[in-house]
Amino acid sequence: MRLKKQLELIDPKIWKDKNIKFETKLIYKILCAEQSQRCEFTSISIGKVQKSLSITNVGFKKNLKILEDNNYIRFKEYSNGLYTYKFC
């Protein structure tokens, strides 16, 4: 029940989106948690994501691309395993 309440805090549109697999939705949740309210762009590293989810950098980048293709975020890899992103 606790997980369900945490998931409800994020844009409900993504949870109903059948184009987005569950792993990608979890990554979106992590991105939401990391978002800085002071900046338009937020940075995240693959290492920070790997603390919550077992994933490679290639897998993470593919999931970010899925989110970008479905207009949830815009991202850029500025160094190996380091990304900036903003929500659409």
Backbone as a ProteinNet text record, in pm:
[ID]
protein_1_A
[PRIMARY]
MRLKKQLELIDPKIWKDKNIKFETKLIYKILCAEQSQRCEFTSISIGKVQKSLSITNVGFKKNLKILEDNNYIRFKEYSNGLYTYKFC
[TERTIARY]
81.8	0	86.3	200.1	287.2	341	382.3	432.8	324.8	201.8	92.8	75.8	84.2	71.7	187.3	309.9	424.2	406.6	356.5	338.5	231.5	134.1	27.3	76.1	192.8	244.2	295.1	314.8	370.8	258.6	285.6	190.3	113.1	-15.3	-92.7	-101.6	-78.4	-85.7	13	130.4	232.7	193.5	123.6	86.3	-18.3	-94.4	-197.1	-145.7	-28	29.3	78.7	14.8	49	175	223.8	346.7	471.8	454.3	565.9	569.8	682.3	695.3	719	696.6	702.7	840.5	947.1	1082.4	1102.1	1051.4	1062.8	982.8	868.5	788.1	861.9	934	1013.2	1126	1187.9	1292.7	1233.9	1116.8	1048.4	1025.6	988.5	968.3	1098.5	1210	1340.2	1374.9	1348.4	1375.7	1292.9	1167.5	1081.9	1137.2	1186.5	1240.8	1367.8	1444.4	1570.3	1553.2	1437.3	1416.7	1443.9	1519.5	1549.3	1444.5	1385.1	1282.8	1343.5	1471.8	1536.4	1583.2	1602.9	1663.3	1568.2	1584.9	1505	1552.4	1684.6	1743.3	1795.9	1785.6	1835	1936.5	2038.5	2140.9	2121.9	2160.3	2156.2	2265.4	2318.5	2420.1	2362.2	2416	2371.5	2396.8	2502.6	2533.2	2422.7	2363.6	2254.1	2131.4	2105.1	1991.3	2015.3	2139.7	2172.1	2157.8	2149.6	2123.8	1980.8	1891.5	1750.6	1707	1779.5	1736.2	1857.8	1853.2	1962.9	1951.5	2039.4	2031.1	2169.1	2195.9	2321	2301.2	2410.4	2400.7	2326.8	2352.8	2284.6	2134.2	2095	1953.4	1888	1960.1	1907.5	1885	1981.7	1970.9	1853.5	1831.6	1717.4	1585.1	1577.7	1456.1	1435.5	1543	1531.5	1480.4	1527.5	1482.9	1333.9	1286.6	1143.2	1062.9	1110	1041.2	1043.6	1155.7	1165.9	1074.2	1072.9	988.9	839.6	802.5	662.3	634	724.9	709	691.6	764.6	765.3	886.1	999.8	1121.1	1198.9	1298.3	1403.8	1533.1	1627.8	1751.6	1871.4	1987.7	2114.4	2220.2	2298.8	2411.3	2531.1	2578	2688.2	2823.5	2824.8	2945.6	2898.8	2988.6	2948.4	2879.4	2751	2675	2621	2641.9	2591.4	2493.6	2377.8	2269.3	2210.1	2159.6	2072.9	1936.6	1832.7	1698	1604.7	1495.5	1388	1256.6	1154.2	1022.4	952.9	875.8	801.6	674.3
-119.4	0	126	122.5	239.5	276.4	176	200.8	266.6	221.1	278.4	426.9	464.7	605	686.6	631.2	702	722	622.3	631.4	733.6	753.9	849.4	993.9	1019.5	1154.7	1207.7	1122.1	1159.6	1175	1251.8	1274.2	1146	1141.9	1018.7	975.2	1066.4	1032.9	921.3	924.2	824.9	684.6	672.1	539	472.7	551.8	497.4	478.8	531.6	527.3	386.5	320.5	182.4	174.4	289.2	292	287.4	303.4	312	186.3	114.8	-5.5	32.8	-62.8	-36.1	14.5	-44.1	-0.2	148.1	190.5	330.4	420.1	372.3	448.8	465.1	361.7	372.7	473.9	475.3	574.2	714.7	731	861.5	904.4	810.6	839.4	886.7	821.6	862.1	1002.7	1031.4	1164.3	1271.1	1239.6	1333.5	1361.5	1258.2	1274	1358.6	1353.5	1426.8	1570	1602.1	1732.2	1845.2	1941.1	2060.5	2166.5	2222.3	2324.6	2458.7	2475.9	2603.3	2614.8	2503.5	2505.3	2449.1	2497.2	2443.8	2302.8	2280.4	2150.6	2086.3	1956.2	1879.9	1779	1752.1	1653.8	1525.7	1414.4	1285.6	1196.6	1109.5	1014.5	873.5	787.8	648.8	583.5	623.6	567.5	593.2	710.7	743.6	657	633.1	549.9	405.1	359.1	219.9	189.8	289.5	266.9	218.4	254	216.5	107.8	93.4	6	-58.4	-188.1	-257.9	-234.3	-147.7	-108.9	-64.8	-86.8	-39.5	101.5	166.4	299.4	293.8	190.4	175.6	159.1	76.4	56.7	183.9	257.3	383.2	482.8	493	586.3	549.2	418.7	373.8	414.6	402.1	442	592.7	669.6	815.1	850.4	778.2	802.4	772	667.6	635.2	750	801.3	913.2	1037.4	1059	1173.8	1157.1	1039.9	1013.9	1029.2	1008.2	1021	1154.6	1250	1388.4	1402.7	1321.7	1339.1	1420.6	1401.1	1474.1	1510.2	1596.3	1621.4	1595.7	1523.5	1492.9	1506.2	1517.1	1520.5	1453.8	1366.2	1304.6	1396.8	1461	1555	1491.9	1375.3	1296.7	1153	1057.4	917.8	890.9	858.1	826.6	947.1	1067	1189.9	1258	1293.1	1345.3	1470.2	1557.7	1666.3	1638.1	1680.6	1659.3	1767.9	1783.9	1872.4	1808.3	1838.2	1783.1	1868.5	1804.4	1874.7	1934.8
0	0	0	69.7	76.4	-61.6	-140.9	-275.4	-361	-348.4	-427	-395	-268	-230.3	-287.1	-287.8	-344	-494.3	-563	-706.7	-743.2	-656.5	-683	-679	-622.8	-612.4	-746.8	-842.2	-971.6	-1072.9	-1178.1	-1286.1	-1317.9	-1291.2	-1310.7	-1456.4	-1548.8	-1691.4	-1728	-1670.2	-1705.7	-1659.9	-1548.5	-1497.1	-1584.2	-1659.7	-1748.2	-1891.3	-1919.4	-2053.8	-2085.9	-2178.5	-2213.9	-2302.2	-2351.2	-2430.8	-2342.9	-2213.7	-2120.3	-2034.3	-2038.1	-1956	-1809.4	-1720.1	-1577.1	-1533.1	-1585.6	-1549.4	-1583.6	-1697.7	-1739.5	-1645.6	-1599.9	-1504.5	-1371.6	-1330.1	-1206.8	-1224.2	-1340	-1366.6	-1364.7	-1420	-1416.2	-1271.2	-1187.7	-1044.7	-981.3	-1013.8	-961	-1009.4	-1136.2	-1190.5	-1119.1	-1091	-1018.3	-879.2	-813.6	-679.2	-679.6	-787.4	-797.1	-846.9	-899.9	-961.6	-863.6	-910.6	-831.9	-862.8	-760.3	-779.4	-822.2	-800.7	-830.3	-973.6	-1041.4	-1174.8	-1279	-1401.2	-1511.4	-1546.3	-1540.8	-1571.3	-1443.7	-1435.5	-1321.3	-1372.8	-1293.6	-1330.2	-1250.7	-1312.1	-1243.6	-1302.4	-1221.3	-1268.9	-1264.1	-1347.4	-1350	-1214	-1145.8	-1013.9	-913.5	-918.9	-827.7	-857.3	-983.9	-1024.4	-982.8	-996.1	-963.5	-814.7	-730.5	-587.9	-565.7	-658.6	-646.5	-743.2	-853.5	-961.6	-1026.8	-1047.6	-1114.3	-1264.6	-1318.2	-1459.2	-1507.2	-1635.3	-1694.2	-1748.9	-1782.8	-1841.5	-1975.3	-2055	-2183.5	-2162.7	-2067.1	-2036	-1985.4	-1902.1	-1849.5	-1962.4	-2051.4	-2164.3	-2254.6	-2276.6	-2358.1	-2292.8	-2160.5	-2089.5	-2095.5	-2085.7	-2099.8	-2239.3	-2339.7	-2477.1	-2492.2	-2427.4	-2430.1	-2368.7	-2255.7	-2190.9	-2280.5	-2347.2	-2437.3	-2558.4	-2617.8	-2735	-2704.2	-2578	-2536.3	-2467.6	-2482.5	-2435.1	-2284.2	-2207.7	-2063.2	-2017.5	-2084	-2048.9	-2175.1	-2158.1	-2255.6	-2180.8	-2242.3	-2172.4	-2264.4	-2201.8	-2274.8	-2188.4	-2248.9	-2178.9	-2200	-2094.4	-2109	-2078.3	-2022.6	-2000.5	-1981.3	-1992.4	-1980.4	-1846.2	-1850.5	-1730	-1655.1	-1708.6	-1645.2	-1739.5	-1687.2	-1769.7	-1708.4	-1795.9	-1752.9	-1814.9	-1746.8	-1799.3	-1747.7	-1818.6	-1773	-1815.3	-1741.6	-1770.3	-1874	-1961	-2064.8	-2009.6
[MASK]
++++++++++++++++++++++++++++++++++++++++++++++++++++++++++++++++++++++++++++++++++++++++

